[in-house]
Coordinates of C-alpha atoms in Angstrom, one line a residue:
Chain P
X1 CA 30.5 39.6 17.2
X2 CA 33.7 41.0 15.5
X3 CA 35.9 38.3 16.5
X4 CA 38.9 39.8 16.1
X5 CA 38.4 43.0 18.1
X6 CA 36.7 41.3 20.8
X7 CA 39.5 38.7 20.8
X8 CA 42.3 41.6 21.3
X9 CA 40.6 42.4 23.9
X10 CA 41.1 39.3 26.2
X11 CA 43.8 38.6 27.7
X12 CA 45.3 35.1 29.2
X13 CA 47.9 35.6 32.7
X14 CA 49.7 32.6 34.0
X15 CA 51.1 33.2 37.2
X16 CA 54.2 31.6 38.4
X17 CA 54.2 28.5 36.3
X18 CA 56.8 26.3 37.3
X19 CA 56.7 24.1 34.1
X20 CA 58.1 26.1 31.0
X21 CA 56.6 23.1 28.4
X22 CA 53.3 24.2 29.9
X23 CA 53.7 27.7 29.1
X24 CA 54.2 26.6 25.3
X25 CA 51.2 24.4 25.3
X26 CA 48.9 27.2 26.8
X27 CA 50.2 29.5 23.7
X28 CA 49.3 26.8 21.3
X29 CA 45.9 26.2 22.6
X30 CA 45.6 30.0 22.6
X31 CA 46.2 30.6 19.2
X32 CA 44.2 27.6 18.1
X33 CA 41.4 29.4 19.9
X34 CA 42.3 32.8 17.9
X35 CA 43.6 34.2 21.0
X36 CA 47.4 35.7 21.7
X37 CA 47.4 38.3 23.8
X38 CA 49.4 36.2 26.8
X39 CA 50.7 38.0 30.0
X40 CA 53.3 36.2 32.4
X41 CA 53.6 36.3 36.0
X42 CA 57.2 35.7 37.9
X43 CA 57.2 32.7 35.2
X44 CA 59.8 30.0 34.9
X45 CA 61.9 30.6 31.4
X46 CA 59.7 30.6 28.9
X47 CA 62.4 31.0 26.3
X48 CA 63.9 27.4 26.8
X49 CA 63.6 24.3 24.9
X50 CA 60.8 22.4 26.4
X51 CA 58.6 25.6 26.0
X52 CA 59.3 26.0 22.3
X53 CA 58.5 22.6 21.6
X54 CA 55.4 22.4 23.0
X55 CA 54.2 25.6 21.1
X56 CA 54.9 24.6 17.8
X57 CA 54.3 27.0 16.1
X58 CA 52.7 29.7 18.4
X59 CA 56.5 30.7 19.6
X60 CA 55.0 34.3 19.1
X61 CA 52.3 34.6 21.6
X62 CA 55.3 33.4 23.9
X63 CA 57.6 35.9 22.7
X64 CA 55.2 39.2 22.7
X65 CA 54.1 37.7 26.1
X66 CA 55.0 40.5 28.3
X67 CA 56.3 40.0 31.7
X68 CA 55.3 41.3 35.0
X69 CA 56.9 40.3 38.9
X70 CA 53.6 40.4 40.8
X71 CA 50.1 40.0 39.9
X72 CA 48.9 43.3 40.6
X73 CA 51.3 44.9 38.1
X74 CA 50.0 42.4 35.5
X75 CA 46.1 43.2 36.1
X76 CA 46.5 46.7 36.5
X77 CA 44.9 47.9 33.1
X78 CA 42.7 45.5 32.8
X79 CA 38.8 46.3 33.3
X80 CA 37.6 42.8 34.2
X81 CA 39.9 40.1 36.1
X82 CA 38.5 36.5 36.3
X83 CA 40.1 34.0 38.5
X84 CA 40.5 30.2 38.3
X85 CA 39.8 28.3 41.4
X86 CA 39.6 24.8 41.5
X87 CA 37.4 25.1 44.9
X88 CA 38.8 22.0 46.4
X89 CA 38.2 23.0 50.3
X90 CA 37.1 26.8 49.7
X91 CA 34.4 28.8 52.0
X92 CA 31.7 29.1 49.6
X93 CA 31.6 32.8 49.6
X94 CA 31.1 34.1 45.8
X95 CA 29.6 32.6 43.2
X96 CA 31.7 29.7 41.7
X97 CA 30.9 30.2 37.3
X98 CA 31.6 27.3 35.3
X99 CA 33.5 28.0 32.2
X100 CA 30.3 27.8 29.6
X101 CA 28.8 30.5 32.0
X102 CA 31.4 33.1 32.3
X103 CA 32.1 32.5 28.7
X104 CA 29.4 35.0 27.5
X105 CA 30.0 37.4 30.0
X106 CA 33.6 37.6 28.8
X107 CA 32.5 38.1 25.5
X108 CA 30.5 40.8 26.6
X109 CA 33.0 43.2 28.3
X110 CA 35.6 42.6 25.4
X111 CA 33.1 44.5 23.1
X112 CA 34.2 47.4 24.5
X113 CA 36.4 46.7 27.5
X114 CA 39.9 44.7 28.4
X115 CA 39.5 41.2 30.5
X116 CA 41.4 39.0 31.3
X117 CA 41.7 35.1 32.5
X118 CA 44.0 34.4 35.7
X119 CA 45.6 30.9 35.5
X120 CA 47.5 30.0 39.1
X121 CA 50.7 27.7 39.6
X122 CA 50.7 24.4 39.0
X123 CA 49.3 22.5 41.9
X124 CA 48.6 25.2 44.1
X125 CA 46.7 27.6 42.3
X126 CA 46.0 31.0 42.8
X127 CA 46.3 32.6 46.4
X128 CA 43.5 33.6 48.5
X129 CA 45.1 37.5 48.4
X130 CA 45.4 36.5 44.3
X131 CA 41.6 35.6 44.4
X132 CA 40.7 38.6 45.7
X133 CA 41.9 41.0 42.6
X134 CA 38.9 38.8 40.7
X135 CA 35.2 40.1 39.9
X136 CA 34.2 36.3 39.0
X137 CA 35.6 33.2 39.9
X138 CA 35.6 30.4 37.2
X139 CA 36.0 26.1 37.9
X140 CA 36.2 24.1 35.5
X141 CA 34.1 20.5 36.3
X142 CA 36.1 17.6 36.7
X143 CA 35.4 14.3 38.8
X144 CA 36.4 14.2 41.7
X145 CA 37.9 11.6 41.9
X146 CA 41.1 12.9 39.8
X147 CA 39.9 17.0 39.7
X148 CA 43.6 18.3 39.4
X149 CA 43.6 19.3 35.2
X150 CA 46.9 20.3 33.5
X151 CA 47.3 23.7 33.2
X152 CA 47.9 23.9 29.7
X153 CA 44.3 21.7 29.3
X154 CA 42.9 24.6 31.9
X155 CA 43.7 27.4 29.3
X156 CA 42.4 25.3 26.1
X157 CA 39.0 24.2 27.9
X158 CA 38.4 28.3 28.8
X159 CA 40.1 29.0 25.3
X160 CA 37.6 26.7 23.5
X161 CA 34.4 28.1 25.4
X162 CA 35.1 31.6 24.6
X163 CA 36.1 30.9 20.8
X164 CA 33.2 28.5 20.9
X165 CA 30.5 31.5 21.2
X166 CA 32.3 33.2 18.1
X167 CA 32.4 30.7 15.7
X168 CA 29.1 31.5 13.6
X169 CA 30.6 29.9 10.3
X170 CA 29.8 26.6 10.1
X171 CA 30.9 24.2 7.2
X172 CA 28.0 24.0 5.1
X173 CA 26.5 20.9 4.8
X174 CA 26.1 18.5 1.6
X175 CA 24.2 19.2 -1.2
X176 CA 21.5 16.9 -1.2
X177 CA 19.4 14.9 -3.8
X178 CA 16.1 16.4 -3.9
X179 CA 13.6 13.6 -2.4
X180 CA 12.4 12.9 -6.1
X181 CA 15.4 11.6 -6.9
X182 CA 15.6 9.5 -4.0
X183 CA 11.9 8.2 -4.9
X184 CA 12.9 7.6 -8.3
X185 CA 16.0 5.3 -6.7
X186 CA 13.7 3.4 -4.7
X187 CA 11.3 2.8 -7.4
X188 CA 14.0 1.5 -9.4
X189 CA 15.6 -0.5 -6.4
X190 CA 12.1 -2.1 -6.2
X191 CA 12.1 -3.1 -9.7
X192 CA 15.5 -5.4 -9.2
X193 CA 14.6 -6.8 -6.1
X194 CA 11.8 -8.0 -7.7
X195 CA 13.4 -8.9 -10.5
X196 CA 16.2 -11.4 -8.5
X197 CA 13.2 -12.4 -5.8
X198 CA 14.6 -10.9 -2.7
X199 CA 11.2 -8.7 -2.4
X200 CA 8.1 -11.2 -2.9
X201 CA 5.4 -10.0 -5.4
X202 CA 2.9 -10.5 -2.5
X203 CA 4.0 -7.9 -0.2
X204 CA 7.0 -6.3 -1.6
X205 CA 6.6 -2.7 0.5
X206 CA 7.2 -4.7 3.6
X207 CA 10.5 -4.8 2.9
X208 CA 11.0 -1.8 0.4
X209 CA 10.4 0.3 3.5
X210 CA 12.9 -1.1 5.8
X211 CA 15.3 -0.4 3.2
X212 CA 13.9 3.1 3.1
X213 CA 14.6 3.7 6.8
X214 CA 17.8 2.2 6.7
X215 CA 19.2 4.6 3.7
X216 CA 16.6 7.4 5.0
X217 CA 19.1 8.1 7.7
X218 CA 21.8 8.8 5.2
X219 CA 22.3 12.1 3.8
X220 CA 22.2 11.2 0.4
X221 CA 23.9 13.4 -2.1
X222 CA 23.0 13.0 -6.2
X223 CA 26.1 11.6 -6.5
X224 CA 24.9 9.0 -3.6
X225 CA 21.7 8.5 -5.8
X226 CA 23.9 7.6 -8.8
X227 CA 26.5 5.0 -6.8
X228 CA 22.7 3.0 -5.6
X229 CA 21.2 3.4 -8.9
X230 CA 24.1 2.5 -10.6
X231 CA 24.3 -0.8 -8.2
X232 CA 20.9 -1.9 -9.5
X233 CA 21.4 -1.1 -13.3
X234 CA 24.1 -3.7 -12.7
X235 CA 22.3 -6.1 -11.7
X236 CA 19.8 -5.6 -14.2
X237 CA 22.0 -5.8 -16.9
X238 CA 23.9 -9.0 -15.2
X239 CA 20.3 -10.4 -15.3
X240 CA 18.8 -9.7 -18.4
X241 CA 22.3 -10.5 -20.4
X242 CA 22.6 -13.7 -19.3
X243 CA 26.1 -13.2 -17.9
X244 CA 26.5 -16.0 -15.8
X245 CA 25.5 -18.0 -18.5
X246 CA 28.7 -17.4 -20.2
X247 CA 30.4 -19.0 -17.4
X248 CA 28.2 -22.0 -17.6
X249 CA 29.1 -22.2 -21.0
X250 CA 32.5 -22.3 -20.4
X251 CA 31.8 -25.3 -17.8
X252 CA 30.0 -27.1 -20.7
X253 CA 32.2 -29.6 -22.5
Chain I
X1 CA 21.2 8.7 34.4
X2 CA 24.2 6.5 36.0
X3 CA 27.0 8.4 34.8
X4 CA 29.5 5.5 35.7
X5 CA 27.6 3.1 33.4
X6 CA 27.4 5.3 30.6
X7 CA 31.1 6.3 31.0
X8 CA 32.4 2.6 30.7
X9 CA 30.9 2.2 27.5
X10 CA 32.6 5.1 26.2
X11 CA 36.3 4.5 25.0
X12 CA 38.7 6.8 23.7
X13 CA 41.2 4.8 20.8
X14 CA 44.7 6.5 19.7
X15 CA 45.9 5.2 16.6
X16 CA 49.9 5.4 15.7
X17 CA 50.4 8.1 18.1
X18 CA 53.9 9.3 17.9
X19 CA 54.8 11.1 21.3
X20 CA 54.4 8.9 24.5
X21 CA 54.2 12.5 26.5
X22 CA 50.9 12.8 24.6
X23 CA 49.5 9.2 25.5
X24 CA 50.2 10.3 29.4
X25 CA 48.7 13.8 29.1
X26 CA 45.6 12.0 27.2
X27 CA 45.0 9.5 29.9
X28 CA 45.3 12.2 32.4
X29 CA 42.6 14.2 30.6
X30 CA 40.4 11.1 30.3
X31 CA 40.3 10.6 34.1
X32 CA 40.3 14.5 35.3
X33 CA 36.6 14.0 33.1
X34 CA 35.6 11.2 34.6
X35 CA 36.6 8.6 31.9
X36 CA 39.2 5.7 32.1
X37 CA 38.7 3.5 29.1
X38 CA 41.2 4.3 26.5
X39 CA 42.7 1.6 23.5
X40 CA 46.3 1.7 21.7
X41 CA 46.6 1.6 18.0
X42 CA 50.1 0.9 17.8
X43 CA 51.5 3.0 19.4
X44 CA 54.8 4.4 20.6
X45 CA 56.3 2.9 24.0
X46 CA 53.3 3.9 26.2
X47 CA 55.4 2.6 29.3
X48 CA 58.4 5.4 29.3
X49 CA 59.1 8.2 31.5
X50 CA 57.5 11.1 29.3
X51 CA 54.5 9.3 29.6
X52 CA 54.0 8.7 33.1
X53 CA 55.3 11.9 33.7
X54 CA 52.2 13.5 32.0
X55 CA 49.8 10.9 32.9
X56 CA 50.6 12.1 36.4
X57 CA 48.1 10.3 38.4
X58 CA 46.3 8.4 35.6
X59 CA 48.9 6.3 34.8
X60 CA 46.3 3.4 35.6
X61 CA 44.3 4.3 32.2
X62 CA 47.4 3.4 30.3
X63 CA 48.5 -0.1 31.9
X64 CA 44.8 -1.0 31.0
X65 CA 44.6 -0.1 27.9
X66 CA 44.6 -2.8 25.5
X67 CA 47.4 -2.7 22.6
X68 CA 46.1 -3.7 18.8
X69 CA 48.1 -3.5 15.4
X70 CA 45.4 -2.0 13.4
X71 CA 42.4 0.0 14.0
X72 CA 39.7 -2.6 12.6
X73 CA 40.9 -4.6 15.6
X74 CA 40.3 -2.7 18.4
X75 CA 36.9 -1.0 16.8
X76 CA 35.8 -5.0 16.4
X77 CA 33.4 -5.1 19.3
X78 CA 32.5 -1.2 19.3
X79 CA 28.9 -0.4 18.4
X80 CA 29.1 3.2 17.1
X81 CA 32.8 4.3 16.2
X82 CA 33.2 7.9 15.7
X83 CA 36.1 9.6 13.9
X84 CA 38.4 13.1 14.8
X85 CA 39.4 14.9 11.4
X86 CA 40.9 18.4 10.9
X87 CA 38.4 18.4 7.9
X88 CA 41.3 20.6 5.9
X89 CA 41.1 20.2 2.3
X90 CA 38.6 17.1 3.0
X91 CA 35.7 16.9 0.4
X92 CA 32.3 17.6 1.3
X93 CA 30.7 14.5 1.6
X94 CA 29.1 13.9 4.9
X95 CA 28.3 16.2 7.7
X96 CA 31.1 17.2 10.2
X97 CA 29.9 17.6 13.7
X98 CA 31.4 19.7 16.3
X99 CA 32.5 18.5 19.8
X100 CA 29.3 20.1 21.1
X101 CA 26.9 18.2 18.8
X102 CA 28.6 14.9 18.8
X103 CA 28.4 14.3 22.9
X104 CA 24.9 14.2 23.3
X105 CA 24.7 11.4 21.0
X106 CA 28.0 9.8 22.6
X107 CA 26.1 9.5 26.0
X108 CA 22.8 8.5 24.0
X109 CA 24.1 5.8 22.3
X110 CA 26.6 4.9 25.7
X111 CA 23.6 4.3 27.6
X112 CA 23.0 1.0 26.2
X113 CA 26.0 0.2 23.4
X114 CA 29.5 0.5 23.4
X115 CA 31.1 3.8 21.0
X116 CA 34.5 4.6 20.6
X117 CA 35.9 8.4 19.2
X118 CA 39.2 7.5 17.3
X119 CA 41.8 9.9 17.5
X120 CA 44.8 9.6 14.5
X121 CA 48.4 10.7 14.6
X122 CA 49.7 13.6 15.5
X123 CA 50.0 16.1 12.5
X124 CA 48.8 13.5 10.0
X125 CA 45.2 12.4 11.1
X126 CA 43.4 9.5 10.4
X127 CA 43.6 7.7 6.8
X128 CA 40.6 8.5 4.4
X129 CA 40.3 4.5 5.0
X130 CA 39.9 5.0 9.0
X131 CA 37.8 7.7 8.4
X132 CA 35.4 5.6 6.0
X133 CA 35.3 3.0 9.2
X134 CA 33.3 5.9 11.0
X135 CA 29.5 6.4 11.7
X136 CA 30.0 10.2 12.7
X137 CA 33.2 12.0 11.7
X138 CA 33.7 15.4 14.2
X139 CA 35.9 18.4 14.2
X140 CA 36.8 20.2 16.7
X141 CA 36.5 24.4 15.7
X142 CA 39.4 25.9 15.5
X143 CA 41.1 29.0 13.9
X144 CA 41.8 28.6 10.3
X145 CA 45.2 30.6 11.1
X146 CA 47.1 27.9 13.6
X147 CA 44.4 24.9 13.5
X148 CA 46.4 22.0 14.5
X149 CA 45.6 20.8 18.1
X150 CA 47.6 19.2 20.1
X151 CA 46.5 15.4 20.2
X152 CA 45.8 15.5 24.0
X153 CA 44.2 18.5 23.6
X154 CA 41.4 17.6 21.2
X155 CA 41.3 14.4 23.8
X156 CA 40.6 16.7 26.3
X157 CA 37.4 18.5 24.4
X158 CA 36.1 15.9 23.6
X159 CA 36.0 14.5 27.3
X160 CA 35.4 17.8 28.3
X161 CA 32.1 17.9 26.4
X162 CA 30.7 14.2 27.0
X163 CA 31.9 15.6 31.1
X164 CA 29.9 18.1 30.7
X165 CA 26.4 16.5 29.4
X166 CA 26.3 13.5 32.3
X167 CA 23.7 14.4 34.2
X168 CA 21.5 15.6 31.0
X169 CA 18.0 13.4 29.5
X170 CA 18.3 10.7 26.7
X171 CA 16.0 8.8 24.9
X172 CA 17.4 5.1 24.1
X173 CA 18.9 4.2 20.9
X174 CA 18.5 1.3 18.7
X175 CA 20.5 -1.7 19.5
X176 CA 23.0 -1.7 16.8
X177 CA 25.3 -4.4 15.5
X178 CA 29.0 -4.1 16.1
X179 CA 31.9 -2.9 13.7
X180 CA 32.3 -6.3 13.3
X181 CA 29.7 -7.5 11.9
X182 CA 29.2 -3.9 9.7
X183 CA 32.7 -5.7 8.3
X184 CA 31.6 -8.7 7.2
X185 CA 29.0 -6.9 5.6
X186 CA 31.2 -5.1 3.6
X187 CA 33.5 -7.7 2.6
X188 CA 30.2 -9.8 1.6
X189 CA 29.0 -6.6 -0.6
X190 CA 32.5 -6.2 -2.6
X191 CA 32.5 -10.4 -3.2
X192 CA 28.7 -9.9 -5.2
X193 CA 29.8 -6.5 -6.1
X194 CA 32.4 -7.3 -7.5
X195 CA 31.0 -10.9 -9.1
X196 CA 28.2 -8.7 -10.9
X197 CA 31.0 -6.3 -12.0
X198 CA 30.0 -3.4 -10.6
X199 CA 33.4 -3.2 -9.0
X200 CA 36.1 -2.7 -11.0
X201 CA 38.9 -5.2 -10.3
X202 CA 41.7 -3.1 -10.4
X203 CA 40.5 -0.3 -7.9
X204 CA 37.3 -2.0 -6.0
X205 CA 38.2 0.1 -2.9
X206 CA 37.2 3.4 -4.5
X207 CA 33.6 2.9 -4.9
X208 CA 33.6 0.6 -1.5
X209 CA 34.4 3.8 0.5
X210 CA 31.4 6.0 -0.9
X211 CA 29.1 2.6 -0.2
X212 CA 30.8 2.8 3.2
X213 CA 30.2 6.5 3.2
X214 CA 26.6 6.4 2.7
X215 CA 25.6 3.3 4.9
X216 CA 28.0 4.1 7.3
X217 CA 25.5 7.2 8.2
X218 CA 22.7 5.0 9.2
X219 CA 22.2 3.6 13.0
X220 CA 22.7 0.1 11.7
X221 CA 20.9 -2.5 13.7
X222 CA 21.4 -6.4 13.2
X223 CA 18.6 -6.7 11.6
X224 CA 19.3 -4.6 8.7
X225 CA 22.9 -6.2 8.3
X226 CA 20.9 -9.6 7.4
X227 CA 18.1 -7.1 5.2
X228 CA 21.2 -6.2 3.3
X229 CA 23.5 -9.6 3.2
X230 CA 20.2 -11.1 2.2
X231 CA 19.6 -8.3 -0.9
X232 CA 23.7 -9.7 -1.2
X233 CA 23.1 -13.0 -0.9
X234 CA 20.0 -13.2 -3.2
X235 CA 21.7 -11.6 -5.9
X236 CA 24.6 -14.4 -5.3
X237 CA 22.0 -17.1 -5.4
X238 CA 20.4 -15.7 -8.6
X239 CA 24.0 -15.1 -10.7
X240 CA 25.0 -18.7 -9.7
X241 CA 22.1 -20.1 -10.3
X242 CA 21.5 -19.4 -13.9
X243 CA 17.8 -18.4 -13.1
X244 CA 17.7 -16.1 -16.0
X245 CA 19.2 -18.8 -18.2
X246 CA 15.5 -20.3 -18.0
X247 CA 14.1 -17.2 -19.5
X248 CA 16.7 -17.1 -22.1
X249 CA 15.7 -21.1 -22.9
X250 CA 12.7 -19.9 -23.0
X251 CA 13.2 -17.4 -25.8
X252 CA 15.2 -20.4 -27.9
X253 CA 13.0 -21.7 -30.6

C-alpha cells in the first residue's frame, strides 16, 4: 500500500460539532494516524482557543479544513461515504461494520477512489436523512453499560484501524546471541554454582534447567550474555582470591 | 470467558499526569470499554471541574481510584506490569509490542493474575527507571511526522484493544509473584552484587537496569524468585563464610 496516496485519499467530516476542543483533538489524532484531509460541517468555531489547544500541533489540518453548511455539499465528490451510528435503538436494516471490518474496505477504494468517514454531533449523532447518504454504516463496540465514546476518541479508534493496516514497518527486533553463546553461559553459570554449592554435585541439571527456563524466556542479546557471564567471573574470582579473607584479616587482632 | 472477571484484574495507572481534563477523558474511555479500575501516580487535582467535565459519566472511576506517591507503590501488588513508551530515540534493547500484540496477553495473564499498563506524563513519558519496572514495554504505531498522542488517547487504544479481544480463547498463565516481591529480589541481588563487587559503588544502578532488563522478560513465578535469592543467598553465605579460606589453609605449608 502507498500510504501516502491512499491516505490523500480519505477524508474525515464532522458534522455540527458543538464542542470546538473536540474538533482540535480529532485533528491531532488525525495526523498522528498520517491522516489530514478534515472536512467541517455547520461546525462551531474551530478557530478559537479551546480548539487550538487541544491540537497541538495539528493547527493545520484545522486550518485547510474546508467548510461546508449541509452535509450533502460536503459528500458531494466523494466516491464512498461511511457513516457512524452508534445503533443505540436502530431498526436493524443494513449491515452494522465494526471499525476493524470496514477498515480494509476503506483502504481499498482509496487505491484509486475518494472516501470518506462521517462523524455526527455530539450526543445525537448523525440523522436518519444523514444515514442515508452512507454505502456502510460503521459502530464502534463499547459496553453498554457506558456506550456513549467522545467524539474525538470516535475519530482516533477509526484513525488507528485504518493507519493500523498500513503500517508494514515494524521496529526490528534485537540482535540476539546466537544459542552457542547462551550454552557457553550456562556452562559457565554451572561451573560457579558448583563452585559456591548452590547446585549439588549429585544432580546439578535439576536445577541448571530451571534456570534455563527462567532466562530462556528472555531475549538475550550478546551484550546480555556478557552482563551474566560477567556476574559469574565475579564470583569466581571473589572465590578463588580469597577476598573475604581480607576482611577476616582485618577482624583479626 | 467471564469478561467482568478478567476486566477487574486489569488496571490502568497514570503516573504524574499533568492535565486533570486528561484524567476525566481517560476514565471516560476506560468505562465506554468496559473497564473501571484505574490508579493515580501523583497526580494533578483529579477532583476539579476539567476533569469531571470530561469524565462525563465516568466520574465514578476517578473517586475510586487510589492515589500513590510513586509508581513502585501502586505496581506493589500487580502481577505483570506493563509499560507505554513512545520508543523515540530509545535503544534497542527489548522488544516493543504494539497495542494489538500486547492485549491478548493482557486478558491471558488477567484471567487469573492482576496486570497493570502504566501510562507516564504527558509529553515526557515514563523514566528509563519506570520503564525498567516493566515485564512488556508497548508502543502504540504512530506517524513518525506528528507522533505524540494525546495521553487519553493512547488510554483509549489500549482499552480499545483489550475491548475488543473479550470474548476470544486463552490458555492459563503461570501464577507469577507480584512486583513486590520481583523488588525484594532486586534489592537482595545489588546487596551480593554489590558485596562481590560486581557493582560499582558509585553507579550500581546502571548495570541493575540491564539485570532488570533481562529478567524482567521472563514470566517470573514465586518459585523462581527463591531459585534466584537462593543462587543470592548462597553466594552471601559462601563470601561470609570464608569457605574458600579452607582451601587457601589448605595450600599453607
Amino acid at each position: 500500500v502507498n500510504q501516502p496516496a491512499v491516505f490523500e485519499n480519505i477524508c474525515f467530516i464532522l458534522v455540527q460539532t458543538l464542542h470546538s476542543g473536540n474538533i482540535g483533538s480529532a485533528a491531532r489524532a488525525l495526523k498522528n494516524m498520517g491522516l489530514h484531509r478534515l472536512k467541517l460541517v455547520n461546525p462551531c468555531d474551530p478557530a478559537n482557543r479551546e480548539c487550538q489547544m487541544m491540537a497541538v500541533g495539528a493547527n493545520d489540518v484545522v486550518e485547510n479544513a474546508p467548510r461546508y453548511s449541509v452535509l450533502e455539499e460536503a459528500v458531494a465528490d466523494e466516491h464512498v461515504v461511511i457513516g457512524t451510528t452508534s445503533n443505540r435503538g436502530r431498526r436493524q436494516k443494513t449491515r452494522i461494520y465494526t471499525p476493524r471490518e470496514v477498515a480494509p474496505l476503506i483502504c481499498q477504494y482509496a487505491e484509486s477512489q475518494r472516501v470518506c468517514l462521517v462523524f455526527g454531533p455530539e450526543r445525537r449523532g448523525l440523522s436518519e436523512q444523514q444515514l442515508a447518504l452512507c454505502r456502510y454504516l460503521v459502530t464502534i463496540p463499547a459496553s453498554p453499560l457506558f456506550p456513549t465514546l467522545n467524539l474525538a476518541q470516535a475519530v482516533m479508534l477509526m484513525a488507528y484501524e485504518i493507519f493500523s493496516l498500513s503500517e508494514t514497518e515494524r521496529t526490528p527486533p534485537p540482535e540476539l546471541a546466537t544459542e552457542e553463546e547462551r550454552s557457553r553461559m550456562f556452562r559457565h553459570m554451572e561451573r560457579v554454582l558448583l563452585e559456591i554449592g548452590f547446585l549439588s554435585r549429585s544432580n546439578p541439571g535439576h536445577m541448571m534447567r530451571a534456570i534455563r527456563r527462567i532466562l530462556g524466556q528472555a531475549d538475550l542479546t550478546e551484550r546480555d550474555v556478557r552482563i551474566l557471564r560477567g556476574i559469574m567471573s565475579q564470583m569466581e574470582w571473589y572465590v578463588r582470591s580469597g577476598k573475604n579473607l581480607d576482611r577476616k584479616d582485618i577482624l583479626k587482632p
